[in-house]
Amino acid sequence: MSVISQMIVPFVLALAGMGMFFSKKDLFSEFTTGASYGLKTAVGLLPTLVALITAISMFNSSGASQALSNFLAPLGSKVGIPSEIIPLILVRPLSGGASTALIADIFEKYGADSFAGRCASVIAGSSDTLLYVISVYFGAVGVKKARKTPLIAFIAALFCVFVSVFLCRLLF
Amino acid sequence: MIGKISGLICVLSFVFGVINGNVGQMSEAIFEGASSAVTLTISLVGTLCLWNGIMQVATASGLIEKFSKIMAPLLKFLFPDAYRKKNGLGEIAVSISANIFGIGNAATPLAIKAMEKLQQNNVDKSVASDDMVMFTVLGTASLDLFPTTLIALRQTAGSENALAVVVPIWICSFITAVLGVILVKVFCMKKVL
C-alpha cells in the first residue's frame, strides 16, 4: 500500500513529462502558467497561517490542554472514554505536531498495543487537524464566512472519537 | 467563526498560562509560532507551484475532464452546484484522490486549487457556498488509506501488530465522512438528494 503511495507522484510527473515530449500542444508553457499562480496563493495564505499557528503555539505552551483534560477526564470516563487519551482528543483538531507528540507519549507510557494506545491510534488515523484544514481552505480563497463548516466538522470529529473507542472495544 | 475560535484559543491560553505560571515560555512560543507560519508558507510555495503547474498540464491534455467523468455520479450528489456549472469537478476528484492515497505534499495544494474553482462558481465571494462547505467537511475527515506516520510511530513504540489499527481506522473514517456528508446535506444544502 505504501509502495503505491510512493509511486503515484513520480508516475504523475513521468506522465506529464511524456505529455510535454509527445504532445503537439505547448504543455510546458501550460505548466509555467499554472505554476505562476502558486506564489500568489501562498502569499494570500500567510496572514491566516500566522494568526492560526501563533494562537495554537500559545495554546500548546500554556498547559491549557492538561488543565482542561483534568477537568474533562471524569466526564469522559462516564461515557467510556479512557482518561489517558483526553489530551489527544483536545489537541487533535488543533495541531498535528502536538498530537504526534501526545501519541508517542501515550505509546511510551501505556504501550502501542494497550487499549489507550489503540484508541489513540484509531482516533489519530481517522481524524484530521480540522482547524488548520478549514482555515487554509477558506483563507486561500478569501472566504470570510465559513457558515456551519466548523460546527459540522467538530460534531463529526467528536462522533469519530466515540466510534473509535467503540470499535476498539469491539475488535480487540 | 475561525476568527472567534482563534480568539477563544488565545484567551484560554492566556488564562491557563498565568494559572500554570507558563507566561515566560508562552511569549517565546508566540514569536516562534509566527515565524513557523512563514516557514510553513515558504515550504508550501514549491509544492503549490508544482501542483498548480501539473494540474494545468493535466487540464490542457483533457485528463482532468476524463477523470471527473468517471467520478461524476458521486460528485453530482456531493457537489450539485459545481456539477450544474461544469466547473471544478475534476479538481475536486483529483484532490479527494490525493487525500485517499495519502500523497501528503499534494493534498493541500490540490485542495486549494479545487477551492479556487468552487470560488469561481460562488455567487457571494465572502460567504462559503454549499459545495465549499461539503468539500471542506470532507477535507477534515481523514480519508487517508495508509496512515504512514501513525504506523511508523506504532512500529517505533514496539507494537506487535502495528497494522492492526488500519481496518478500524478505515471503518471510523468512513462512518465519520458519511455523517459529515449527511449533516452538510441536511443543514446547509436546500435540496438533500
mmCIF file of C-alpha atoms in Angstrom:
data_model
loop_
_atom_site.group_PDB
_atom_site.id
_atom_site.type_symbol
_atom_site.label_atom_id
_atom_site.label_comp_id
_atom_site.label_asym_id
_atom_site.label_seq_id
_atom_site.Cartn_x
_atom_site.Cartn_y
_atom_site.Cartn_z
ATOM 1 C CA MET A 1 0.000 0.000 0.000
ATOM 2 C CA SER A 2 2.689 2.495 0.938
ATOM 3 C CA VAL A 3 4.586 1.471 -2.202
ATOM 4 C CA ILE A 4 1.581 2.590 -4.276
ATOM 5 C CA SER A 5 1.534 5.910 -2.416
ATOM 6 C CA GLN A 6 5.219 6.413 -3.116
ATOM 7 C CA MET A 7 4.800 5.514 -6.793
ATOM 8 C CA ILE A 8 1.995 7.945 -7.570
ATOM 9 C CA VAL A 9 3.869 11.252 -7.569
ATOM 10 C CA PRO A 10 6.839 10.103 -9.695
ATOM 11 C CA PHE A 11 4.389 8.389 -12.052
ATOM 12 C CA VAL A 12 2.290 11.552 -12.435
ATOM 13 C CA LEU A 13 5.430 13.554 -13.201
ATOM 14 C CA ALA A 14 6.594 10.966 -15.752
ATOM 15 C CA LEU A 15 3.162 11.150 -17.356
ATOM 16 C CA ALA A 16 3.360 14.944 -17.540
ATOM 17 C CA GLY A 17 6.867 14.642 -18.988
ATOM 18 C CA MET A 18 5.629 12.239 -21.635
ATOM 19 C CA GLY A 19 2.848 14.681 -22.487
ATOM 20 C CA MET A 20 5.321 17.520 -22.878
ATOM 21 C CA PHE A 21 7.537 15.378 -25.114
ATOM 22 C CA PHE A 22 4.915 13.887 -27.423
ATOM 23 C CA SER A 23 2.045 16.380 -27.476
ATOM 24 C CA LYS A 24 1.739 18.944 -30.262
ATOM 25 C CA LYS A 25 0.396 21.459 -27.722
ATOM 26 C CA ASP A 26 2.895 23.575 -25.777
ATOM 27 C CA LEU A 27 2.314 21.844 -22.459
ATOM 28 C CA PHE A 28 5.425 23.314 -20.852
ATOM 29 C CA SER A 29 4.037 26.820 -21.121
ATOM 30 C CA GLU A 30 0.808 25.446 -19.609
ATOM 31 C CA PHE A 31 2.912 24.208 -16.708
ATOM 32 C CA THR A 32 4.637 27.540 -16.140
ATOM 33 C CA THR A 33 1.327 29.423 -16.382
ATOM 34 C CA GLY A 34 -0.165 27.169 -13.728
ATOM 35 C CA ALA A 35 2.909 27.260 -11.532
ATOM 36 C CA SER A 36 2.989 31.056 -11.523
ATOM 37 C CA TYR A 37 -0.258 31.097 -9.511
ATOM 38 C CA GLY A 38 1.339 29.097 -6.699
ATOM 39 C CA LEU A 39 3.260 32.004 -5.202
ATOM 40 C CA LYS A 40 0.223 34.286 -5.239
ATOM 41 C CA THR A 41 -1.844 31.670 -3.404
ATOM 42 C CA ALA A 42 0.871 31.143 -0.800
ATOM 43 C CA VAL A 43 1.191 34.891 -0.139
ATOM 44 C CA GLY A 44 -2.584 35.140 0.291
ATOM 45 C CA LEU A 45 -2.471 32.284 2.761
ATOM 46 C CA LEU A 46 0.265 33.698 5.005
ATOM 47 C CA PRO A 47 -1.847 36.080 7.174
ATOM 48 C CA THR A 48 -4.311 33.295 8.041
ATOM 49 C CA LEU A 49 -1.487 30.901 8.899
ATOM 50 C CA VAL A 50 0.302 33.471 11.086
ATOM 51 C CA ALA A 51 -2.876 34.073 13.118
ATOM 52 C CA LEU A 52 -3.716 30.394 13.447
ATOM 53 C CA ILE A 53 -0.281 28.950 14.167
ATOM 54 C CA THR A 54 0.540 31.712 16.666
ATOM 55 C CA ALA A 55 -2.698 31.008 18.557
ATOM 56 C CA ILE A 56 -2.009 27.260 18.505
ATOM 57 C CA SER A 57 1.559 27.561 19.761
ATOM 58 C CA MET A 58 0.313 29.890 22.505
ATOM 59 C CA PHE A 59 -2.184 27.167 23.428
ATOM 60 C CA ASN A 60 0.437 24.397 23.386
ATOM 61 C CA SER A 61 2.798 26.340 25.644
ATOM 62 C CA SER A 62 0.148 27.402 28.160
ATOM 63 C CA GLY A 63 -0.509 23.977 29.666
ATOM 64 C CA ALA A 64 -4.202 24.570 28.968
ATOM 65 C CA SER A 65 -4.733 21.152 27.405
ATOM 66 C CA GLN A 66 -3.516 19.368 30.565
ATOM 67 C CA ALA A 67 -5.723 21.535 32.803
ATOM 68 C CA LEU A 68 -8.761 21.066 30.547
ATOM 69 C CA SER A 69 -8.043 17.319 30.399
ATOM 70 C CA ASN A 70 -8.086 17.031 34.196
ATOM 71 C CA PHE A 71 -11.424 18.800 34.141
ATOM 72 C CA LEU A 72 -12.870 16.606 31.358
ATOM 73 C CA ALA A 73 -11.449 13.233 32.491
ATOM 74 C CA PRO A 74 -14.308 12.346 34.927
ATOM 75 C CA LEU A 75 -16.832 13.333 32.248
ATOM 76 C CA GLY A 76 -15.022 11.179 29.678
ATOM 77 C CA SER A 77 -14.864 8.106 31.890
ATOM 78 C CA LYS A 78 -18.627 8.341 32.400
ATOM 79 C CA VAL A 79 -19.164 7.835 28.664
ATOM 80 C CA GLY A 80 -16.424 5.197 28.362
ATOM 81 C CA ILE A 81 -13.534 7.274 27.012
ATOM 82 C CA PRO A 82 -10.230 6.352 28.695
ATOM 83 C CA SER A 83 -8.768 9.348 30.537
ATOM 84 C CA GLU A 84 -5.302 8.705 29.013
ATOM 85 C CA ILE A 85 -6.450 9.872 25.591
ATOM 86 C CA ILE A 86 -8.379 13.006 26.640
ATOM 87 C CA PRO A 87 -5.422 15.379 25.981
ATOM 88 C CA LEU A 88 -5.073 13.879 22.490
ATOM 89 C CA ILE A 89 -8.792 14.379 21.789
ATOM 90 C CA LEU A 90 -8.444 18.057 22.779
ATOM 91 C CA VAL A 91 -5.306 18.725 20.741
ATOM 92 C CA ARG A 92 -6.021 16.606 17.649
ATOM 93 C CA PRO A 93 -8.264 19.187 15.887
ATOM 94 C CA LEU A 94 -5.790 21.994 16.578
ATOM 95 C CA SER A 95 -2.252 20.833 15.986
ATOM 96 C CA GLY A 96 -0.725 17.946 14.033
ATOM 97 C CA GLY A 97 2.719 18.252 15.625
ATOM 98 C CA ALA A 98 1.391 18.388 19.180
ATOM 99 C CA SER A 99 -0.881 15.371 18.602
ATOM 100 C CA THR A 100 2.015 13.325 17.222
ATOM 101 C CA ALA A 101 3.960 14.156 20.395
ATOM 102 C CA LEU A 102 0.992 13.131 22.551
ATOM 103 C CA ILE A 103 0.553 9.836 20.662
ATOM 104 C CA ALA A 104 4.240 8.996 21.097
ATOM 105 C CA ASP A 105 3.811 9.812 24.790
ATOM 106 C CA ILE A 106 0.759 7.509 25.123
ATOM 107 C CA PHE A 107 2.634 4.686 23.331
ATOM 108 C CA GLU A 108 5.606 5.100 25.652
ATOM 109 C CA LYS A 109 3.575 5.232 28.873
ATOM 110 C CA TYR A 110 0.924 2.589 28.166
ATOM 111 C CA GLY A 111 2.227 0.755 25.075
ATOM 112 C CA ALA A 112 1.071 0.891 21.460
ATOM 113 C CA ASP A 113 -0.980 -2.303 21.916
ATOM 114 C CA SER A 114 -2.725 -1.160 25.097
ATOM 115 C CA PHE A 115 -6.378 -0.124 24.956
ATOM 116 C CA ALA A 116 -5.407 3.554 25.260
ATOM 117 C CA GLY A 117 -2.706 3.110 22.607
ATOM 118 C CA ARG A 118 -5.135 1.535 20.160
ATOM 119 C CA CYS A 119 -7.837 4.134 20.799
ATOM 120 C CA ALA A 120 -5.267 6.892 20.316
ATOM 121 C CA SER A 121 -4.150 5.275 17.030
ATOM 122 C CA VAL A 122 -7.664 4.955 15.614
ATOM 123 C CA ILE A 123 -8.646 8.497 16.636
ATOM 124 C CA ALA A 124 -5.470 9.999 15.165
ATOM 125 C CA GLY A 125 -5.756 7.959 11.963
ATOM 126 C CA SER A 126 -9.382 8.748 11.259
ATOM 127 C CA SER A 127 -9.468 12.459 12.114
ATOM 128 C CA ASP A 128 -7.527 15.487 10.945
ATOM 129 C CA THR A 129 -6.304 18.867 12.184
ATOM 130 C CA LEU A 130 -9.645 20.322 11.228
ATOM 131 C CA LEU A 131 -9.000 23.898 12.328
ATOM 132 C CA TYR A 132 -5.966 24.027 10.028
ATOM 133 C CA VAL A 133 -7.900 22.488 7.133
ATOM 134 C CA ILE A 134 -10.821 24.913 7.489
ATOM 135 C CA SER A 135 -8.566 27.965 7.893
ATOM 136 C CA VAL A 136 -6.365 27.075 4.939
ATOM 137 C CA TYR A 137 -9.178 26.107 2.551
ATOM 138 C CA PHE A 138 -11.210 29.256 3.216
ATOM 139 C CA GLY A 139 -8.217 31.544 3.827
ATOM 140 C CA ALA A 140 -6.711 30.668 0.447
ATOM 141 C CA VAL A 141 -9.783 31.842 -1.484
ATOM 142 C CA GLY A 142 -10.691 34.767 0.784
ATOM 143 C CA VAL A 143 -13.993 33.423 2.105
ATOM 144 C CA LYS A 144 -14.842 35.207 5.373
ATOM 145 C CA LYS A 145 -17.959 33.328 6.474
ATOM 146 C CA ALA A 146 -17.491 29.576 6.782
ATOM 147 C CA ARG A 147 -21.186 29.090 7.720
ATOM 148 C CA LYS A 148 -21.738 25.795 9.543
ATOM 149 C CA THR A 149 -18.448 24.206 8.382
ATOM 150 C CA PRO A 150 -16.580 24.383 11.746
ATOM 151 C CA LEU A 151 -19.643 23.222 13.701
ATOM 152 C CA ILE A 152 -20.274 20.220 11.447
ATOM 153 C CA ALA A 153 -16.567 19.345 11.364
ATOM 154 C CA PHE A 154 -16.395 19.447 15.181
ATOM 155 C CA ILE A 155 -19.527 17.313 15.563
ATOM 156 C CA ALA A 156 -18.108 14.768 13.094
ATOM 157 C CA ALA A 157 -14.764 14.752 14.963
ATOM 158 C CA LEU A 158 -16.483 14.179 18.312
ATOM 159 C CA PHE A 159 -18.539 11.390 16.770
ATOM 160 C CA CYS A 160 -15.284 9.941 15.421
ATOM 161 C CA VAL A 161 -13.920 9.713 18.999
ATOM 162 C CA PHE A 162 -16.918 7.674 20.160
ATOM 163 C CA VAL A 163 -16.806 5.399 17.098
ATOM 164 C CA SER A 164 -13.056 4.851 17.601
ATOM 165 C CA VAL A 165 -13.426 3.836 21.251
ATOM 166 C CA PHE A 166 -16.419 1.636 20.404
ATOM 167 C CA LEU A 167 -14.539 -0.106 17.564
ATOM 168 C CA CYS A 168 -11.506 -0.712 19.795
ATOM 169 C CA ARG A 169 -13.744 -2.316 22.445
ATOM 170 C CA LEU A 170 -15.491 -4.407 19.807
ATOM 171 C CA LEU A 171 -12.475 -5.566 17.762
ATOM 172 C CA PHE A 172 -9.659 -6.029 20.261
ATOM 173 C CA MET B 1 -16.101 31.763 13.101
ATOM 174 C CA ILE B 2 -12.424 30.861 12.584
ATOM 175 C CA GLY B 3 -11.573 34.302 13.985
ATOM 176 C CA LYS B 4 -13.718 33.622 17.030
ATOM 177 C CA ILE B 5 -12.135 30.206 17.565
ATOM 178 C CA SER B 6 -8.595 31.638 17.275
ATOM 179 C CA GLY B 7 -9.579 34.442 19.666
ATOM 180 C CA LEU B 8 -11.008 31.965 22.154
ATOM 181 C CA ILE B 9 -7.837 29.861 21.951
ATOM 182 C CA CYS B 10 -5.699 32.946 22.718
ATOM 183 C CA VAL B 11 -7.834 33.987 25.711
ATOM 184 C CA LEU B 12 -7.949 30.418 27.126
ATOM 185 C CA SER B 13 -4.206 30.035 26.646
ATOM 186 C CA PHE B 14 -3.502 33.327 28.426
ATOM 187 C CA VAL B 15 -5.678 32.424 31.413
ATOM 188 C CA PHE B 16 -4.197 28.926 31.767
ATOM 189 C CA GLY B 17 -0.688 30.211 31.099
ATOM 190 C CA VAL B 18 -0.988 32.654 34.012
ATOM 191 C CA ILE B 19 -2.514 29.994 36.291
ATOM 192 C CA ASN B 20 0.189 27.455 35.410
ATOM 193 C CA GLY B 21 2.992 30.039 35.542
ATOM 194 C CA ASN B 22 3.958 29.407 31.917
ATOM 195 C CA VAL B 23 3.845 33.038 30.763
ATOM 196 C CA GLY B 24 7.583 33.249 30.086
ATOM 197 C CA GLN B 25 7.713 30.284 27.734
ATOM 198 C CA MET B 26 4.410 31.398 26.233
ATOM 199 C CA SER B 27 5.733 34.710 24.973
ATOM 200 C CA GLU B 28 8.636 32.838 23.414
ATOM 201 C CA ALA B 29 6.237 30.339 21.817
ATOM 202 C CA ILE B 30 4.151 33.173 20.330
ATOM 203 C CA PHE B 31 7.060 34.507 18.282
ATOM 204 C CA GLU B 32 8.176 31.013 17.348
ATOM 205 C CA GLY B 33 4.631 30.333 16.152
ATOM 206 C CA ALA B 34 4.545 33.448 13.982
ATOM 207 C CA SER B 35 7.892 32.571 12.391
ATOM 208 C CA SER B 36 6.968 28.948 11.839
ATOM 209 C CA ALA B 37 3.881 30.132 9.916
ATOM 210 C CA VAL B 38 6.294 31.808 7.490
ATOM 211 C CA THR B 39 8.464 28.688 7.264
ATOM 212 C CA LEU B 40 5.372 26.612 6.560
ATOM 213 C CA THR B 41 4.193 29.034 3.872
ATOM 214 C CA ILE B 42 7.610 29.001 2.196
ATOM 215 C CA SER B 43 7.664 25.213 2.217
ATOM 216 C CA LEU B 44 4.176 25.318 0.649
ATOM 217 C CA VAL B 45 5.258 27.651 -2.183
ATOM 218 C CA GLY B 46 7.219 24.958 -4.001
ATOM 219 C CA THR B 47 4.500 22.318 -3.831
ATOM 220 C CA LEU B 48 1.799 24.866 -4.658
ATOM 221 C CA CYS B 49 3.657 25.934 -7.819
ATOM 222 C CA LEU B 50 4.431 22.341 -8.805
ATOM 223 C CA TRP B 51 0.875 21.017 -8.375
ATOM 224 C CA ASN B 52 -0.699 24.086 -9.956
ATOM 225 C CA GLY B 53 1.555 23.521 -12.958
ATOM 226 C CA ILE B 54 0.830 19.782 -13.146
ATOM 227 C CA MET B 55 -2.922 20.431 -12.872
ATOM 228 C CA GLN B 56 -2.696 22.955 -15.719
ATOM 229 C CA VAL B 57 -0.927 20.362 -17.896
ATOM 230 C CA ALA B 58 -3.461 17.681 -16.947
ATOM 231 C CA THR B 59 -6.348 20.049 -17.733
ATOM 232 C CA ALA B 60 -4.890 21.099 -21.099
ATOM 233 C CA SER B 61 -4.418 17.463 -22.107
ATOM 234 C CA GLY B 62 -8.029 16.618 -21.226
ATOM 235 C CA LEU B 63 -7.065 14.178 -18.473
ATOM 236 C CA ILE B 64 -8.929 16.027 -15.713
ATOM 237 C CA GLU B 65 -12.185 16.013 -17.662
ATOM 238 C CA LYS B 66 -11.948 12.255 -18.224
ATOM 239 C CA PHE B 67 -11.228 11.702 -14.551
ATOM 240 C CA SER B 68 -14.199 13.793 -13.446
ATOM 241 C CA LYS B 69 -16.492 11.821 -15.785
ATOM 242 C CA ILE B 70 -15.548 8.574 -14.023
ATOM 243 C CA MET B 71 -16.477 10.030 -10.637
ATOM 244 C CA ALA B 72 -19.478 12.000 -11.951
ATOM 245 C CA PRO B 73 -22.322 10.127 -10.188
ATOM 246 C CA LEU B 74 -20.776 10.622 -6.748
ATOM 247 C CA LEU B 75 -19.708 14.207 -7.478
ATOM 248 C CA LYS B 76 -23.169 15.117 -8.736
ATOM 249 C CA PHE B 77 -24.632 14.077 -5.392
ATOM 250 C CA LEU B 78 -21.966 15.812 -3.274
ATOM 251 C CA PHE B 79 -21.366 18.971 -5.314
ATOM 252 C CA PRO B 80 -24.569 19.809 -7.214
ATOM 253 C CA ASP B 81 -23.576 23.419 -7.972
ATOM 254 C CA ALA B 82 -20.187 22.520 -9.494
ATOM 255 C CA TYR B 83 -21.909 19.729 -11.431
ATOM 256 C CA ARG B 84 -24.503 22.129 -12.846
ATOM 257 C CA LYS B 85 -21.892 24.744 -13.778
ATOM 258 C CA LYS B 86 -19.470 22.124 -15.152
ATOM 259 C CA ASN B 87 -16.611 23.788 -13.288
ATOM 260 C CA GLY B 88 -14.330 22.312 -10.615
ATOM 261 C CA LEU B 89 -15.429 18.661 -10.603
ATOM 262 C CA GLY B 90 -12.085 17.430 -11.985
ATOM 263 C CA GLU B 91 -10.123 19.411 -9.397
ATOM 264 C CA ILE B 92 -12.334 18.065 -6.596
ATOM 265 C CA ALA B 93 -11.905 14.488 -7.847
ATOM 266 C CA VAL B 94 -8.117 14.833 -8.038
ATOM 267 C CA SER B 95 -7.912 16.442 -4.596
ATOM 268 C CA ILE B 96 -10.030 13.760 -2.907
ATOM 269 C CA SER B 97 -7.985 11.033 -4.624
ATOM 270 C CA ALA B 98 -4.757 12.628 -3.357
ATOM 271 C CA ASN B 99 -6.220 12.526 0.155
ATOM 272 C CA ILE B 100 -7.238 8.880 -0.160
ATOM 273 C CA PHE B 101 -3.829 7.781 -1.455
ATOM 274 C CA GLY B 102 -2.033 9.805 1.177
ATOM 275 C CA ILE B 103 0.070 11.978 -1.115
ATOM 276 C CA GLY B 104 0.876 14.290 1.779
ATOM 277 C CA ASN B 105 2.554 17.145 -0.055
ATOM 278 C CA ALA B 106 -0.073 17.234 -2.776
ATOM 279 C CA ALA B 107 -3.205 17.262 -0.620
ATOM 280 C CA THR B 108 -3.174 20.917 0.464
ATOM 281 C CA PRO B 109 -2.186 22.481 -2.900
ATOM 282 C CA LEU B 110 -4.740 20.368 -4.788
ATOM 283 C CA ALA B 111 -7.470 21.171 -2.273
ATOM 284 C CA ILE B 112 -6.741 24.900 -2.614
ATOM 285 C CA LYS B 113 -6.934 24.502 -6.403
ATOM 286 C CA ALA B 114 -10.378 22.899 -6.037
ATOM 287 C CA MET B 115 -11.495 25.658 -3.645
ATOM 288 C CA GLU B 116 -10.431 28.292 -6.201
ATOM 289 C CA LYS B 117 -12.666 26.619 -8.782
ATOM 290 C CA LEU B 118 -15.569 26.500 -6.319
ATOM 291 C CA GLN B 119 -14.989 30.190 -5.565
ATOM 292 C CA GLN B 120 -15.473 30.905 -9.310
ATOM 293 C CA ASN B 121 -18.902 29.268 -9.058
ATOM 294 C CA ASN B 122 -19.698 31.069 -5.826
ATOM 295 C CA VAL B 123 -22.198 33.945 -6.020
ATOM 296 C CA ASP B 124 -21.283 35.784 -2.797
ATOM 297 C CA LYS B 125 -17.466 35.603 -2.687
ATOM 298 C CA SER B 126 -17.199 36.349 1.040
ATOM 299 C CA VAL B 127 -19.583 33.573 2.128
ATOM 300 C CA ALA B 128 -18.872 29.854 1.688
ATOM 301 C CA SER B 129 -21.032 28.150 -0.954
ATOM 302 C CA ASP B 130 -22.812 24.836 -0.272
ATOM 303 C CA ASP B 131 -20.203 22.999 -2.332
ATOM 304 C CA MET B 132 -17.376 24.636 -0.361
ATOM 305 C CA VAL B 133 -18.887 23.550 2.957
ATOM 306 C CA MET B 134 -19.187 19.980 1.637
ATOM 307 C CA PHE B 135 -15.650 19.955 0.243
ATOM 308 C CA THR B 136 -14.114 21.337 3.453
ATOM 309 C CA VAL B 137 -16.033 18.966 5.739
ATOM 310 C CA LEU B 138 -14.764 16.068 3.590
ATOM 311 C CA GLY B 139 -11.280 17.575 3.869
ATOM 312 C CA THR B 140 -11.457 17.426 7.670
ATOM 313 C CA ALA B 141 -12.412 13.731 7.575
ATOM 314 C CA SER B 142 -9.136 11.887 7.226
ATOM 315 C CA LEU B 143 -9.666 9.692 4.154
ATOM 316 C CA ASP B 144 -6.038 8.535 4.034
ATOM 317 C CA LEU B 145 -5.927 4.791 3.226
ATOM 318 C CA PHE B 146 -2.475 4.314 4.686
ATOM 319 C CA PRO B 147 -1.666 6.431 7.758
ATOM 320 C CA THR B 148 2.114 6.208 7.271
ATOM 321 C CA THR B 149 3.244 8.432 10.148
ATOM 322 C CA LEU B 150 0.990 6.668 12.628
ATOM 323 C CA ILE B 151 2.118 3.178 11.592
ATOM 324 C CA ALA B 152 5.753 4.289 11.845
ATOM 325 C CA LEU B 153 5.069 5.642 15.348
ATOM 326 C CA ARG B 154 3.478 2.325 16.368
ATOM 327 C CA GLN B 155 6.417 0.332 14.982
ATOM 328 C CA THR B 156 8.911 2.554 16.791
ATOM 329 C CA ALA B 157 6.960 2.048 20.020
ATOM 330 C CA GLY B 158 7.420 -1.723 19.617
ATOM 331 C CA SER B 159 3.875 -2.676 18.639
ATOM 332 C CA GLU B 160 3.434 -6.397 17.969
ATOM 333 C CA ASN B 161 0.953 -5.687 15.214
ATOM 334 C CA ALA B 162 1.364 -2.102 14.053
ATOM 335 C CA LEU B 163 -1.113 -2.616 11.204
ATOM 336 C CA ALA B 164 -3.921 -3.909 13.436
ATOM 337 C CA VAL B 165 -5.456 -0.427 13.648
ATOM 338 C CA VAL B 166 -5.726 0.110 9.887
ATOM 339 C CA VAL B 167 -9.108 -1.554 9.362
ATOM 340 C CA PRO B 168 -10.763 0.171 12.364
ATOM 341 C CA ILE B 169 -9.358 3.451 11.017
ATOM 342 C CA TRP B 170 -10.970 2.803 7.611
ATOM 343 C CA ILE B 171 -14.321 1.985 9.221
ATOM 344 C CA CYS B 172 -14.165 5.006 11.508
ATOM 345 C CA SER B 173 -13.062 7.401 8.726
ATOM 346 C CA PHE B 174 -15.858 6.158 6.504
ATOM 347 C CA ILE B 175 -18.563 6.486 9.165
ATOM 348 C CA THR B 176 -17.322 9.966 10.123
ATOM 349 C CA ALA B 177 -17.250 11.108 6.491
ATOM 350 C CA VAL B 178 -20.777 9.786 5.914
ATOM 351 C CA LEU B 179 -22.025 11.625 8.996
ATOM 352 C CA GLY B 180 -20.322 14.822 7.772
ATOM 353 C CA VAL B 181 -21.961 14.482 4.339
ATOM 354 C CA ILE B 182 -25.400 13.900 5.897
ATOM 355 C CA LEU B 183 -25.024 16.917 8.210
ATOM 356 C CA VAL B 184 -23.980 19.203 5.350
ATOM 357 C CA LYS B 185 -26.789 17.907 3.147
ATOM 358 C CA VAL B 186 -29.423 18.400 5.852
ATOM 359 C CA PHE B 187 -28.267 21.660 7.416
ATOM 360 C CA CYS B 188 -26.575 23.536 4.544
ATOM 361 C CA MET B 189 -27.999 22.364 1.239
ATOM 362 C CA LYS B 190 -31.535 23.185 0.240
ATOM 363 C CA LYS B 191 -32.007 20.015 -1.726
ATOM 364 C CA VAL B 192 -30.940 16.845 0.068
ATOM 365 C CA LEU B 193 -30.982 14.368 -2.844
#
